[in-house]
Amino acid sequence: MSNLNPFLDPARQQELYGHASRLAGRTGALMRAKTSGRPVPETIVSLVQAHHVQPDRLGLVLDIGCGRGTSSLVISRRLRPQRVVGLDTSLSLLAQARERAQKLPRTPVDFLEGDFHELPLPAKSCDVAVAAFCLYHSPRPQEVIAQIARVLAPGGLAVLVTKGLDSYREMDQLVASSGLDARADRHESLYAAAHSGNLTDLATSSLDVVTVEDEEHSFTFDGHDHLAQYLATNPKYDLPPGLFGNPGALAATLHEFLPDQPLTTRSLITFVVARPKGGPA
């Protein structure tokens, strides 16, 4: 297995995002475990409403790293801009996003394949640009933020969202203690490239920061079966052969080595709101 951080390893992107069902299963398991913390798409909407100069008259909104389209659809429904563009590199995730959008008629959302280091939009074309849980997939996140600055219109707004370096550390400790991956609590954070501790500095390289909000989100998995649905496709861990992508086998192994009990874990979510440099305060 590569020594690169999985989120920065081009060779692993197909494994991580080539099957939309894997991301859906992992995300679904995490959301079922959630016990505190505002829904992130709705928080993004609230931040735009609070800080954009004309939140009720938005033209184009860009959702970078849109994945399965969850945030894109919430933004379209709640903010009602003229157009939403969701951008991602995964054809599988984009196909599922388009399928979900078709079930919501009169929702003006387009989903495009593209590289966030070279956003396929004209300069000064976006009233809002959102980059949620994606900047840590770039070894050069400053370049992505420079692209965001390029496409933002005067008076536009960027909303950047990431996680803390030690997110889900209780999960790391459980995986290590089970023997599934003895180094689980010593691997580099998946969010090392763009995390709660450096996101503001990254943003100020090309943008003027308006506000920063931190919020702890808590999750309680009700036992090994529930936890395995999340862990089975988590790229952080070096699982034994046959367990990656196989939640049933992973759950059986956890049952063999650890008493079955709930696990509570946490993640710090950071929202940075910023404007083009030199724009209106």
mmCIF file of C-alpha atoms in Angstrom:
data_model
loop_
_atom_site.group_PDB
_atom_site.id
_atom_site.type_symbol
_atom_site.label_atom_id
_atom_site.label_comp_id
_atom_site.label_asym_id
_atom_site.label_seq_id
_atom_site.Cartn_x
_atom_site.Cartn_y
_atom_site.Cartn_z
ATOM 1 C CA MET A 1 0.000 0.000 0.000
ATOM 2 C CA SER A 2 1.220 3.516 -0.818
ATOM 3 C CA ASN A 3 2.740 5.558 1.989
ATOM 4 C CA LEU A 4 0.976 8.663 0.684
ATOM 5 C CA ASN A 5 -1.947 10.105 2.585
ATOM 6 C CA PRO A 6 -4.894 8.311 0.910
ATOM 7 C CA PHE A 7 -6.668 11.595 0.239
ATOM 8 C CA LEU A 8 -3.600 12.841 -1.666
ATOM 9 C CA ASP A 9 -2.765 9.621 -3.525
ATOM 10 C CA PRO A 10 -3.976 9.745 -7.164
ATOM 11 C CA ALA A 11 -3.694 5.964 -7.383
ATOM 12 C CA ARG A 12 -6.412 5.518 -4.753
ATOM 13 C CA GLN A 13 -9.061 7.925 -6.021
ATOM 14 C CA GLN A 14 -10.890 5.285 -8.071
ATOM 15 C CA GLU A 15 -10.939 3.008 -5.016
ATOM 16 C CA LEU A 16 -12.313 5.807 -2.836
ATOM 17 C CA TYR A 17 -14.796 7.443 -5.180
ATOM 18 C CA GLY A 18 -15.243 5.141 -8.169
ATOM 19 C CA HIS A 19 -18.290 3.515 -6.559
ATOM 20 C CA ALA A 20 -20.968 5.926 -5.350
ATOM 21 C CA SER A 21 -22.530 3.209 -3.198
ATOM 22 C CA ARG A 22 -19.400 3.030 -1.033
ATOM 23 C CA LEU A 23 -19.476 6.745 -0.217
ATOM 24 C CA ALA A 24 -23.241 6.595 0.317
ATOM 25 C CA GLY A 25 -22.851 3.697 2.739
ATOM 26 C CA ARG A 26 -20.074 5.384 4.709
ATOM 27 C CA THR A 27 -21.853 8.731 4.839
ATOM 28 C CA GLY A 28 -25.153 7.102 5.738
ATOM 29 C CA ALA A 29 -23.598 5.210 8.634
ATOM 30 C CA LEU A 30 -22.000 8.412 9.932
ATOM 31 C CA MET A 31 -25.233 10.396 9.690
ATOM 32 C CA ARG A 32 -27.192 7.687 11.515
ATOM 33 C CA ALA A 33 -24.641 7.990 14.323
ATOM 34 C CA LYS A 34 -24.823 11.766 14.577
ATOM 35 C CA THR A 35 -26.018 13.120 17.911
ATOM 36 C CA SER A 36 -24.989 16.812 17.793
ATOM 37 C CA GLY A 37 -23.934 19.440 15.285
ATOM 38 C CA ARG A 38 -25.898 21.370 12.686
ATOM 39 C CA PRO A 39 -26.375 19.817 9.235
ATOM 40 C CA VAL A 40 -23.502 21.202 7.166
ATOM 41 C CA PRO A 41 -25.476 22.084 3.989
ATOM 42 C CA GLU A 42 -27.999 24.072 6.022
ATOM 43 C CA THR A 43 -25.176 25.818 7.879
ATOM 44 C CA ILE A 44 -23.620 26.826 4.562
ATOM 45 C CA VAL A 45 -26.965 28.296 3.499
ATOM 46 C CA SER A 46 -27.258 30.234 6.774
ATOM 47 C CA LEU A 47 -23.753 31.657 6.381
ATOM 48 C CA VAL A 48 -24.520 32.849 2.845
ATOM 49 C CA GLN A 49 -27.755 34.428 4.036
ATOM 50 C CA ALA A 50 -25.915 36.184 6.859
ATOM 51 C CA HIS A 51 -22.883 37.453 4.940
ATOM 52 C CA HIS A 52 -23.703 37.870 1.247
ATOM 53 C CA VAL A 53 -24.709 41.394 0.269
ATOM 54 C CA GLN A 54 -27.681 40.128 -1.800
ATOM 55 C CA PRO A 55 -28.494 36.574 -0.687
ATOM 56 C CA ASP A 56 -31.960 36.720 -2.248
ATOM 57 C CA ARG A 57 -30.643 37.723 -5.688
ATOM 58 C CA LEU A 58 -27.912 35.202 -6.397
ATOM 59 C CA GLY A 59 -26.854 34.307 -9.916
ATOM 60 C CA LEU A 60 -24.402 31.397 -10.150
ATOM 61 C CA VAL A 61 -23.437 29.302 -7.120
ATOM 62 C CA LEU A 62 -20.532 26.856 -7.501
ATOM 63 C CA ASP A 63 -20.351 23.774 -5.265
ATOM 64 C CA ILE A 64 -16.796 22.400 -5.523
ATOM 65 C CA GLY A 65 -16.287 18.744 -4.644
ATOM 66 C CA CYS A 66 -20.049 18.252 -4.792
ATOM 67 C CA GLY A 67 -19.914 14.453 -4.510
ATOM 68 C CA ARG A 68 -23.416 12.977 -4.577
ATOM 69 C CA GLY A 69 -24.930 16.465 -4.773
ATOM 70 C CA THR A 70 -26.351 16.784 -1.266
ATOM 71 C CA SER A 71 -25.151 20.345 -0.647
ATOM 72 C CA SER A 72 -25.855 21.423 -4.233
ATOM 73 C CA LEU A 73 -29.505 20.413 -3.938
ATOM 74 C CA VAL A 74 -29.962 22.054 -0.529
ATOM 75 C CA ILE A 75 -28.366 25.264 -1.810
ATOM 76 C CA SER A 76 -30.642 25.298 -4.850
ATOM 77 C CA ARG A 77 -33.780 24.658 -2.813
ATOM 78 C CA ARG A 78 -33.017 27.055 0.039
ATOM 79 C CA LEU A 79 -31.195 29.947 -1.653
ATOM 80 C CA ARG A 80 -32.955 29.769 -5.042
ATOM 81 C CA PRO A 81 -30.102 31.168 -7.135
ATOM 82 C CA GLN A 82 -30.481 31.377 -10.883
ATOM 83 C CA ARG A 83 -28.140 28.415 -11.300
ATOM 84 C CA VAL A 84 -26.095 25.962 -9.232
ATOM 85 C CA VAL A 85 -23.102 24.118 -10.684
ATOM 86 C CA GLY A 86 -21.775 21.108 -8.807
ATOM 87 C CA LEU A 87 -18.195 20.156 -9.711
ATOM 88 C CA ASP A 88 -16.425 16.876 -8.997
ATOM 89 C CA THR A 89 -13.824 14.565 -10.527
ATOM 90 C CA SER A 90 -15.759 11.330 -9.891
ATOM 91 C CA LEU A 91 -18.040 10.258 -12.741
ATOM 92 C CA SER A 92 -19.770 7.775 -10.458
ATOM 93 C CA LEU A 93 -20.635 10.424 -7.862
ATOM 94 C CA LEU A 94 -21.745 12.877 -10.546
ATOM 95 C CA ALA A 95 -24.051 10.262 -12.087
ATOM 96 C CA GLN A 96 -25.719 9.737 -8.728
ATOM 97 C CA ALA A 97 -25.975 13.496 -8.173
ATOM 98 C CA ARG A 98 -27.747 13.906 -11.530
ATOM 99 C CA GLU A 99 -30.096 11.037 -10.685
ATOM 100 C CA ARG A 100 -30.997 12.654 -7.371
ATOM 101 C CA ALA A 101 -31.539 16.029 -9.048
ATOM 102 C CA GLN A 102 -33.962 14.516 -11.568
ATOM 103 C CA LYS A 103 -36.263 13.611 -8.690
ATOM 104 C CA LEU A 104 -36.509 17.309 -7.776
ATOM 105 C CA PRO A 105 -38.120 19.093 -10.742
ATOM 106 C CA ARG A 106 -37.546 22.813 -11.217
ATOM 107 C CA THR A 107 -34.184 22.546 -9.461
ATOM 108 C CA PRO A 108 -31.656 24.355 -11.697
ATOM 109 C CA VAL A 109 -28.529 22.325 -10.892
ATOM 110 C CA ASP A 110 -25.884 21.230 -13.390
ATOM 111 C CA PHE A 111 -23.208 18.706 -12.456
ATOM 112 C CA LEU A 112 -19.852 18.935 -14.222
ATOM 113 C CA GLU A 113 -16.664 16.893 -14.197
ATOM 114 C CA GLY A 114 -13.659 19.089 -13.519
ATOM 115 C CA ASP A 115 -10.437 19.702 -11.625
ATOM 116 C CA PHE A 116 -10.670 22.234 -8.818
ATOM 117 C CA HIS A 117 -7.114 23.383 -9.592
ATOM 118 C CA GLU A 118 -8.483 24.720 -12.902
ATOM 119 C CA LEU A 119 -12.107 25.647 -12.360
ATOM 120 C CA PRO A 120 -13.937 25.490 -15.716
ATOM 121 C CA LEU A 121 -15.741 28.804 -15.220
ATOM 122 C CA PRO A 122 -15.000 32.368 -16.324
ATOM 123 C CA ALA A 123 -13.396 34.916 -14.040
ATOM 124 C CA LYS A 124 -15.787 36.835 -11.782
ATOM 125 C CA SER A 125 -18.731 34.608 -12.746
ATOM 126 C CA CYS A 126 -19.833 33.236 -9.349
ATOM 127 C CA ASP A 127 -21.798 34.979 -6.635
ATOM 128 C CA VAL A 128 -21.018 32.138 -4.198
ATOM 129 C CA ALA A 129 -18.378 29.379 -4.242
ATOM 130 C CA VAL A 130 -18.570 26.539 -1.733
ATOM 131 C CA ALA A 131 -15.712 24.104 -1.035
ATOM 132 C CA ALA A 132 -16.876 21.706 1.675
ATOM 133 C CA PHE A 133 -14.811 18.680 2.723
ATOM 134 C CA CYS A 134 -12.709 18.703 -0.445
ATOM 135 C CA LEU A 135 -9.702 21.007 -0.013
ATOM 136 C CA TYR A 136 -7.813 18.300 1.890
ATOM 137 C CA HIS A 137 -7.827 16.249 -1.321
ATOM 138 C CA SER A 138 -5.321 18.682 -2.831
ATOM 139 C CA PRO A 139 -1.588 18.736 -2.084
ATOM 140 C CA ARG A 140 -1.792 22.413 -3.084
ATOM 141 C CA PRO A 141 -4.989 23.788 -1.523
ATOM 142 C CA GLN A 142 -3.746 27.378 -1.925
ATOM 143 C CA GLU A 143 -4.031 26.887 -5.697
ATOM 144 C CA VAL A 144 -7.653 25.812 -5.335
ATOM 145 C CA ILE A 145 -8.414 28.863 -3.197
ATOM 146 C CA ALA A 146 -6.711 31.070 -5.786
ATOM 147 C CA GLN A 147 -9.061 29.583 -8.375
ATOM 148 C CA ILE A 148 -12.020 30.329 -6.109
ATOM 149 C CA ALA A 149 -10.835 33.924 -5.832
ATOM 150 C CA ARG A 150 -10.569 34.093 -9.631
ATOM 151 C CA VAL A 151 -14.157 32.986 -10.293
ATOM 152 C CA LEU A 152 -15.799 35.049 -7.526
ATOM 153 C CA ALA A 153 -17.683 38.103 -8.741
ATOM 154 C CA PRO A 154 -17.262 41.461 -6.950
ATOM 155 C CA GLY A 155 -19.288 41.156 -3.774
ATOM 156 C CA GLY A 156 -19.123 37.373 -4.038
ATOM 157 C CA LEU A 157 -18.684 35.012 -1.117
ATOM 158 C CA ALA A 158 -16.674 31.835 -0.514
ATOM 159 C CA VAL A 159 -17.625 29.274 2.127
ATOM 160 C CA LEU A 160 -14.825 26.810 2.935
ATOM 161 C CA VAL A 161 -15.465 23.837 5.217
ATOM 162 C CA THR A 162 -13.080 21.292 6.696
ATOM 163 C CA LYS A 163 -12.456 19.051 9.726
ATOM 164 C CA GLY A 164 -10.032 19.044 12.627
ATOM 165 C CA LEU A 165 -6.813 17.050 12.416
ATOM 166 C CA ASP A 166 -7.812 14.723 15.262
ATOM 167 C CA SER A 167 -11.371 14.056 14.087
ATOM 168 C CA TYR A 168 -12.670 10.584 15.036
ATOM 169 C CA ARG A 169 -9.653 9.865 17.257
ATOM 170 C CA GLU A 170 -11.801 7.559 19.417
ATOM 171 C CA MET A 171 -12.375 5.451 16.315
ATOM 172 C CA ASP A 172 -8.616 5.347 15.677
ATOM 173 C CA GLN A 173 -8.099 4.096 19.226
ATOM 174 C CA LEU A 174 -10.720 1.358 18.833
ATOM 175 C CA VAL A 175 -9.244 0.097 15.555
ATOM 176 C CA ALA A 176 -5.769 0.038 17.122
ATOM 177 C CA SER A 177 -6.934 -1.792 20.248
ATOM 178 C CA SER A 178 -8.780 -4.394 18.152
ATOM 179 C CA GLY A 179 -5.560 -5.346 16.381
ATOM 180 C CA LEU A 180 -7.071 -4.643 12.956
ATOM 181 C CA ASP A 181 -4.454 -1.913 12.442
ATOM 182 C CA ALA A 182 -2.042 -1.496 15.336
ATOM 183 C CA ARG A 183 -0.925 1.886 13.941
ATOM 184 C CA ALA A 184 -4.441 3.264 13.464
ATOM 185 C CA ASP A 185 -3.928 6.051 15.999
ATOM 186 C CA ARG A 186 -0.540 7.015 14.505
ATOM 187 C CA HIS A 187 -1.419 7.461 10.828
ATOM 188 C CA GLU A 188 -1.314 10.979 9.424
ATOM 189 C CA SER A 189 -4.691 12.686 9.577
ATOM 190 C CA LEU A 190 -6.682 12.411 6.355
ATOM 191 C CA TYR A 191 -7.254 16.170 6.671
ATOM 192 C CA ALA A 192 -3.595 17.189 6.945
ATOM 193 C CA ALA A 193 -3.575 19.352 3.803
ATOM 194 C CA ALA A 194 -6.478 21.592 4.862
ATOM 195 C CA HIS A 195 -7.730 21.312 8.427
ATOM 196 C CA SER A 196 -9.313 23.423 11.153
ATOM 197 C CA GLY A 197 -5.927 24.696 12.280
ATOM 198 C CA ASN A 198 -4.693 26.002 8.928
ATOM 199 C CA LEU A 199 -7.809 26.761 6.865
ATOM 200 C CA THR A 200 -7.935 30.456 7.780
ATOM 201 C CA ASP A 201 -4.299 30.944 6.784
ATOM 202 C CA LEU A 202 -4.908 29.075 3.524
ATOM 203 C CA ALA A 203 -7.904 31.300 2.792
ATOM 204 C CA THR A 204 -6.039 34.556 3.415
ATOM 205 C CA SER A 205 -3.538 33.676 0.686
ATOM 206 C CA SER A 206 -6.133 34.818 -1.890
ATOM 207 C CA LEU A 207 -9.220 36.028 -0.022
ATOM 208 C CA ASP A 208 -10.290 38.364 2.776
ATOM 209 C CA VAL A 209 -11.705 36.324 5.657
ATOM 210 C CA VAL A 210 -15.044 37.597 6.981
ATOM 211 C CA THR A 211 -15.719 35.129 9.791
ATOM 212 C CA VAL A 212 -14.654 31.732 11.132
ATOM 213 C CA GLU A 213 -16.977 29.332 12.962
ATOM 214 C CA ASP A 214 -15.958 26.130 14.741
ATOM 215 C CA GLU A 215 -18.480 23.536 15.829
ATOM 216 C CA GLU A 216 -17.977 20.133 17.408
ATOM 217 C CA HIS A 217 -20.046 17.334 15.899
ATOM 218 C CA SER A 218 -20.614 14.171 17.930
ATOM 219 C CA PHE A 219 -21.477 10.669 16.732
ATOM 220 C CA THR A 220 -22.494 7.517 18.599
ATOM 221 C CA PHE A 221 -22.321 4.217 16.739
ATOM 222 C CA ASP A 222 -24.584 1.718 18.428
ATOM 223 C CA GLY A 223 -22.236 -1.255 18.099
ATOM 224 C CA HIS A 224 -19.801 -3.138 15.896
ATOM 225 C CA ASP A 225 -22.263 -3.765 13.051
ATOM 226 C CA HIS A 226 -23.035 -0.061 12.734
ATOM 227 C CA LEU A 227 -19.394 0.968 13.096
ATOM 228 C CA ALA A 228 -18.237 -1.548 10.473
ATOM 229 C CA GLN A 229 -20.500 0.073 7.880
ATOM 230 C CA TYR A 230 -18.404 3.222 8.294
ATOM 231 C CA LEU A 231 -14.980 1.625 8.762
ATOM 232 C CA ALA A 232 -15.166 -0.815 5.860
ATOM 233 C CA THR A 233 -14.432 1.848 3.238
ATOM 234 C CA ASN A 234 -12.495 4.314 5.393
ATOM 235 C CA PRO A 235 -9.143 4.694 3.622
ATOM 236 C CA LYS A 236 -7.198 5.703 6.732
ATOM 237 C CA TYR A 237 -6.698 2.196 8.048
ATOM 238 C CA ASP A 238 -4.496 -0.647 6.783
ATOM 239 C CA LEU A 239 -7.075 -3.395 7.203
ATOM 240 C CA PRO A 240 -6.232 -7.099 6.780
ATOM 241 C CA PRO A 241 -6.985 -8.615 3.344
ATOM 242 C CA GLY A 242 -10.673 -9.221 2.685
ATOM 243 C CA LEU A 243 -11.980 -6.610 5.118
ATOM 244 C CA PHE A 244 -11.851 -3.391 3.080
ATOM 245 C CA GLY A 245 -15.227 -2.910 1.440
ATOM 246 C CA ASN A 246 -16.699 -5.827 3.410
ATOM 247 C CA PRO A 247 -18.615 -4.528 6.446
ATOM 248 C CA GLY A 248 -19.960 -7.965 7.360
ATOM 249 C CA ALA A 249 -16.496 -9.522 7.635
ATOM 250 C CA LEU A 250 -15.169 -6.436 9.425
ATOM 251 C CA ALA A 251 -17.998 -6.538 11.971
ATOM 252 C CA ALA A 252 -17.374 -10.247 12.591
ATOM 253 C CA THR A 253 -13.696 -9.529 13.274
ATOM 254 C CA LEU A 254 -14.559 -6.721 15.696
ATOM 255 C CA HIS A 255 -16.984 -9.027 17.522
ATOM 256 C CA GLU A 256 -14.193 -11.587 17.845
ATOM 257 C CA PHE A 257 -11.679 -9.250 19.470
ATOM 258 C CA LEU A 258 -13.666 -6.589 21.356
ATOM 259 C CA PRO A 259 -16.828 -6.503 23.474
ATOM 260 C CA ASP A 260 -19.727 -5.082 21.472
ATOM 261 C CA GLN A 261 -20.676 -1.674 22.840
ATOM 262 C CA PRO A 262 -21.504 1.815 21.549
ATOM 263 C CA LEU A 263 -18.681 4.093 20.426
ATOM 264 C CA THR A 264 -18.910 7.864 20.711
ATOM 265 C CA THR A 265 -16.537 9.913 18.578
ATOM 266 C CA ARG A 266 -16.211 13.566 17.596
ATOM 267 C CA SER A 267 -15.115 15.856 14.795
ATOM 268 C CA LEU A 268 -14.420 19.585 14.806
ATOM 269 C CA ILE A 269 -16.012 21.254 11.786
ATOM 270 C CA THR A 270 -14.642 24.639 10.712
ATOM 271 C CA PHE A 271 -16.419 27.090 8.403
ATOM 272 C CA VAL A 272 -14.422 29.957 6.888
ATOM 273 C CA VAL A 273 -16.401 32.674 5.091
ATOM 274 C CA ALA A 274 -14.377 34.955 2.827
ATOM 275 C CA ARG A 275 -14.675 37.576 0.102
ATOM 276 C CA PRO A 276 -12.476 38.634 -2.836
ATOM 277 C CA LYS A 277 -9.591 40.783 -1.698
ATOM 278 C CA GLY A 278 -10.342 44.491 -1.696
ATOM 279 C CA GLY A 279 -14.099 43.968 -1.977
ATOM 280 C CA PRO A 280 -16.797 45.540 0.191
ATOM 281 C CA ALA A 281 -16.519 44.809 3.912
#
